Amino acid sequence: MALVLVVEDEPEIAEILEGYLRRDGYRTERAGDGRSALNLYRAAKPDLILLDIQIPELDGLEVLRRVRSDGNTPVIMVTARTEDLDKLLGLELGADDYITKPFSPREVVARVKAVLRRAHPAEGPKPVLRAGLLEVDAEQVVARVGGVRLELTPTEFRLLEALARSPGRAFSRAELLEAAHPDSDALERVVDVHMKNLRKKLEAAGAPSLLETVRGVGYRLWVPA
């Protein structure tokens, strides 16, 4: 039973979301402000955070920033304003999915299921993918560069896995979005945010030229012969 931390300052909305999540078998914790959310995150170690942007104390963007500096727990951001989503994407904080208000509680539960499924695949054994110094173990959900483990979010891992299945092939943003967010209606520019963060992590691990931008198309893994 996965634990979902619901961060929402409107009690009625929070109660509805918790009710739907519990009905589908999830455990829940609730926080109504950013500081409480961070305290619960550290104490309860949730499997996923459903995080509204407009919350008191610390806003959702700052909470996401601190969660990402601490680990790779899946985060679904909730926003009621287009400018908040623009700001979130501009800051490149790496949320795993995005939901805009007003929303259907059933849609939220479906998104939670999808993100957790991507984070913890229940499929059979998969071969380890290798491309130069890169090794992607899809069964263990672990990626390494020259033996050094990459600390990736679930979305970053899915993107890297898709690229590693066909090194040298140029993938469009739409193809990569489908690989990382098959159940989402996220914008294609979300891919650019995750790719920029993924490139930074690859560079830090000693593979600065592994991920290439293909102008007018998208991205590819480039492994010199």
Tab-separated table of C-alpha atoms in Angstrom:
chain	number	residue	atom	x	y	z
A	1	MET	CA	0.000	0.000	0.000
A	2	ALA	CA	1.771	3.104	-1.254
A	3	LEU	CA	1.726	6.223	0.921
A	4	VAL	CA	0.652	9.471	-0.754
A	5	LEU	CA	1.330	12.810	0.910
A	6	VAL	CA	-1.461	15.237	-0.054
A	7	VAL	CA	-0.316	18.856	0.275
A	8	GLU	CA	-3.377	21.075	-0.086
A	9	ASP	CA	-4.497	24.069	2.006
A	10	GLU	CA	-8.195	23.780	1.107
A	11	PRO	CA	-9.606	21.180	3.558
A	12	GLU	CA	-12.570	20.206	1.388
A	13	ILE	CA	-10.361	19.451	-1.631
A	14	ALA	CA	-7.855	17.590	0.534
A	15	GLU	CA	-10.602	15.452	2.092
A	16	ILE	CA	-12.015	14.551	-1.313
A	17	LEU	CA	-8.589	13.590	-2.666
A	18	GLU	CA	-7.779	11.510	0.403
A	19	GLY	CA	-11.134	9.767	0.176
A	20	TYR	CA	-10.623	8.773	-3.446
A	21	LEU	CA	-7.025	7.669	-2.834
A	22	ARG	CA	-7.958	5.553	0.187
A	23	ARG	CA	-10.822	3.989	-1.733
A	24	ASP	CA	-8.234	2.791	-4.241
A	25	GLY	CA	-6.076	1.278	-1.516
A	26	TYR	CA	-3.552	4.045	-0.886
A	27	ARG	CA	-2.516	5.274	2.532
A	28	THR	CA	-2.486	9.048	2.893
A	29	GLU	CA	-1.012	11.817	4.989
A	30	ARG	CA	-2.086	15.447	4.699
A	31	ALA	CA	-0.326	18.787	5.073
A	32	GLY	CA	-1.904	22.205	4.683
A	33	ASP	CA	1.231	24.292	4.334
A	34	GLY	CA	4.766	23.997	3.009
A	35	ARG	CA	6.598	23.616	6.310
A	36	SER	CA	4.265	20.887	7.518
A	37	ALA	CA	4.655	19.185	4.155
A	38	LEU	CA	8.436	19.060	4.474
A	39	ASN	CA	8.227	17.777	8.044
A	40	LEU	CA	5.822	15.007	6.995
A	41	TYR	CA	7.923	14.194	3.946
A	42	ARG	CA	10.990	13.629	6.122
A	43	ALA	CA	9.125	11.741	8.846
A	44	ALA	CA	6.736	9.582	6.816
A	45	LYS	CA	8.866	9.049	3.665
A	46	PRO	CA	5.895	8.936	1.266
A	47	ASP	CA	5.974	7.023	-2.007
A	48	LEU	CA	4.534	10.043	-3.839
A	49	ILE	CA	3.704	13.684	-3.084
A	50	LEU	CA	0.612	15.387	-4.512
A	51	LEU	CA	1.694	19.002	-4.158
A	52	ASP	CA	-0.369	22.139	-4.703
A	53	ILE	CA	1.662	25.195	-5.721
A	54	GLN	CA	-0.412	27.838	-3.906
A	55	ILE	CA	0.062	26.879	-0.241
A	56	PRO	CA	1.065	29.042	2.754
A	57	GLU	CA	4.347	29.188	4.676
A	58	LEU	CA	6.502	27.776	1.844
A	59	ASP	CA	4.895	27.590	-1.594
A	60	GLY	CA	4.840	24.383	-3.601
A	61	LEU	CA	7.772	25.428	-5.767
A	62	GLU	CA	10.041	25.806	-2.737
A	63	VAL	CA	8.795	22.513	-1.290
A	64	LEU	CA	9.568	20.769	-4.594
A	65	ARG	CA	13.017	22.369	-4.705
A	66	ARG	CA	13.834	21.062	-1.227
A	67	VAL	CA	12.422	17.598	-1.949
A	68	ARG	CA	14.527	17.386	-5.101
A	69	SER	CA	17.664	18.467	-3.236
A	70	ASP	CA	17.025	15.643	-0.786
A	71	GLY	CA	15.965	12.780	-3.061
A	72	ASN	CA	13.903	11.534	-6.003
A	73	THR	CA	10.460	10.931	-4.501
A	74	PRO	CA	7.852	11.207	-7.290
A	75	VAL	CA	5.972	14.534	-7.193
A	76	ILE	CA	2.787	15.534	-9.005
A	77	MET	CA	2.269	19.311	-9.006
A	78	VAL	CA	-1.213	20.827	-8.856
A	79	THR	CA	-1.799	24.362	-10.115
A	80	ALA	CA	-4.796	26.569	-10.814
A	81	ARG	CA	-2.924	29.162	-12.863
A	82	THR	CA	-1.102	28.933	-16.182
A	83	GLU	CA	1.585	31.346	-14.997
A	84	ASP	CA	2.409	28.993	-12.112
A	85	LEU	CA	3.027	26.160	-14.575
A	86	ASP	CA	5.187	28.467	-16.688
A	87	LYS	CA	7.203	29.390	-13.609
A	88	LEU	CA	7.543	25.741	-12.592
A	89	LEU	CA	8.838	24.751	-16.004
A	90	GLY	CA	11.144	27.750	-16.144
A	91	LEU	CA	12.750	26.814	-12.835
A	92	GLU	CA	13.484	23.276	-14.112
A	93	LEU	CA	12.658	21.641	-10.799
A	94	GLY	CA	11.714	18.270	-12.252
A	95	ALA	CA	8.163	17.386	-11.176
A	96	ASP	CA	7.000	14.008	-12.478
A	97	ASP	CA	3.588	15.191	-13.657
A	98	TYR	CA	1.319	18.247	-13.607
A	99	ILE	CA	-2.406	18.628	-12.952
A	100	THR	CA	-4.390	21.827	-13.425
A	101	LYS	CA	-7.477	22.851	-11.459
A	102	PRO	CA	-10.346	22.254	-11.755
A	103	PHE	CA	-9.749	18.510	-11.925
A	104	SER	CA	-11.643	15.280	-11.472
A	105	PRO	CA	-10.566	13.318	-8.376
A	106	ARG	CA	-10.647	10.176	-10.513
A	107	GLU	CA	-8.174	11.811	-12.896
A	108	VAL	CA	-5.868	12.581	-9.977
A	109	VAL	CA	-5.981	8.972	-8.780
A	110	ALA	CA	-5.259	7.788	-12.332
A	111	ARG	CA	-2.213	10.081	-12.498
A	112	VAL	CA	-0.994	8.831	-9.117
A	113	LYS	CA	-1.290	5.229	-10.312
A	114	ALA	CA	0.546	6.033	-13.534
A	115	VAL	CA	3.463	7.813	-11.848
A	116	LEU	CA	3.864	5.081	-9.226
A	117	ARG	CA	3.693	2.425	-11.942
A	118	ARG	CA	6.499	4.141	-13.812
A	119	ALA	CA	8.515	4.510	-10.614
A	120	HIS	CA	8.040	0.861	-9.617
A	121	PRO	CA	7.498	-1.266	-12.746
A	122	ALA	CA	5.950	-4.661	-12.053
A	123	GLU	CA	6.921	-6.281	-15.340
A	124	GLY	CA	9.124	-9.309	-15.824
A	125	PRO	CA	12.917	-9.343	-16.114
A	126	LYS	CA	14.415	-6.904	-18.607
A	127	PRO	CA	17.877	-6.883	-20.128
A	128	VAL	CA	20.406	-4.348	-18.906
A	129	LEU	CA	20.869	-1.662	-21.574
A	130	ARG	CA	24.383	-0.430	-22.337
A	131	ALA	CA	25.552	2.509	-24.413
A	132	GLY	CA	29.206	3.383	-24.017
A	133	LEU	CA	29.833	4.129	-20.339
A	134	LEU	CA	26.097	4.161	-19.639
A	135	GLU	CA	24.329	1.175	-18.088
A	136	VAL	CA	20.554	1.189	-17.597
A	137	ASP	CA	19.058	-1.605	-15.499
A	138	ALA	CA	15.323	-1.354	-16.152
A	139	GLU	CA	14.469	-4.184	-13.763
A	140	GLN	CA	16.247	-2.589	-10.806
A	141	VAL	CA	15.428	0.960	-12.000
A	142	VAL	CA	19.087	1.953	-11.702
A	143	ALA	CA	21.333	3.786	-14.162
A	144	ARG	CA	25.116	4.107	-13.920
A	145	VAL	CA	27.868	5.861	-15.811
A	146	GLY	CA	31.219	4.094	-15.514
A	147	GLY	CA	29.927	2.324	-12.410
A	148	VAL	CA	28.757	5.569	-10.779
A	149	ARG	CA	25.064	5.471	-9.914
A	150	LEU	CA	22.909	8.325	-11.209
A	151	GLU	CA	20.338	9.744	-8.794
A	152	LEU	CA	17.396	10.102	-11.173
A	153	THR	CA	13.755	10.939	-10.724
A	154	PRO	CA	11.305	8.341	-12.131
A	155	THR	CA	10.661	10.549	-15.159
A	156	GLU	CA	14.367	11.077	-15.837
A	157	PHE	CA	14.931	7.340	-15.645
A	158	ARG	CA	12.134	6.608	-18.108
A	159	LEU	CA	13.518	9.123	-20.564
A	160	LEU	CA	17.030	7.726	-20.284
A	161	GLU	CA	15.749	4.170	-20.663
A	162	ALA	CA	13.852	5.110	-23.848
A	163	LEU	CA	16.962	6.719	-25.337
A	164	ALA	CA	19.223	3.832	-24.307
A	165	ARG	CA	17.030	1.312	-26.139
A	166	SER	CA	18.073	2.891	-29.445
A	167	PRO	CA	21.444	4.683	-29.110
A	168	GLY	CA	22.044	7.073	-31.983
A	169	ARG	CA	18.382	7.379	-32.900
A	170	ALA	CA	16.861	10.863	-32.742
A	171	PHE	CA	13.663	10.881	-30.674
A	172	SER	CA	11.092	13.619	-31.014
A	173	ARG	CA	9.801	15.353	-27.913
A	174	ALA	CA	6.400	13.764	-28.518
A	175	GLU	CA	7.936	10.282	-28.526
A	176	LEU	CA	9.844	10.971	-25.342
A	177	LEU	CA	6.777	12.460	-23.674
A	178	GLU	CA	4.857	9.298	-24.524
A	179	ALA	CA	7.656	7.176	-23.027
A	180	ALA	CA	7.832	9.185	-19.807
A	181	HIS	CA	4.215	10.362	-19.385
A	182	PRO	CA	1.963	7.969	-21.343
A	183	ASP	CA	-1.090	8.801	-19.215
A	184	SER	CA	-0.492	12.528	-18.970
A	185	ASP	CA	-1.515	15.555	-20.997
A	186	ALA	CA	1.687	17.406	-20.111
A	187	LEU	CA	3.159	19.819	-22.625
A	188	GLU	CA	6.069	18.778	-24.845
A	189	ARG	CA	8.257	21.473	-23.299
A	190	VAL	CA	8.175	19.423	-20.084
A	191	VAL	CA	10.616	17.102	-21.894
A	192	ASP	CA	13.137	19.935	-22.254
A	193	VAL	CA	13.049	20.559	-18.513
A	194	HIS	CA	13.768	16.938	-17.659
A	195	MET	CA	16.411	16.633	-20.372
A	196	LYS	CA	18.290	19.653	-19.073
A	197	ASN	CA	18.348	18.150	-15.586
A	198	LEU	CA	19.319	14.749	-16.979
A	199	ARG	CA	22.180	16.274	-18.970
A	200	LYS	CA	23.537	17.938	-15.823
A	201	LYS	CA	23.556	14.609	-13.997
A	202	LEU	CA	25.271	12.820	-16.885
A	203	GLU	CA	27.898	15.560	-17.065
A	204	ALA	CA	28.521	15.338	-13.319
A	205	ALA	CA	29.032	11.568	-13.689
A	206	GLY	CA	31.658	12.047	-16.422
A	207	ALA	CA	29.572	11.711	-19.588
A	208	PRO	CA	29.216	15.329	-20.813
A	209	SER	CA	28.564	14.508	-24.467
A	210	LEU	CA	26.330	11.442	-24.092
A	211	LEU	CA	23.025	13.298	-24.461
A	212	GLU	CA	22.680	15.347	-27.633
A	213	THR	CA	20.075	17.840	-28.737
A	214	VAL	CA	18.993	17.229	-32.328
A	215	ARG	CA	17.943	20.604	-33.665
A	216	GLY	CA	14.392	20.658	-34.943
A	217	VAL	CA	13.739	17.089	-33.772
A	218	GLY	CA	14.481	16.309	-30.147
A	219	TYR	CA	17.203	14.277	-28.443
A	220	ARG	CA	19.397	11.224	-28.791
A	221	LEU	CA	22.104	9.279	-27.001
A	222	TRP	CA	25.321	9.642	-28.962
A	223	VAL	CA	27.944	6.963	-28.411
A	224	PRO	CA	31.060	7.374	-30.603
A	225	ALA	CA	32.047	4.241	-32.496
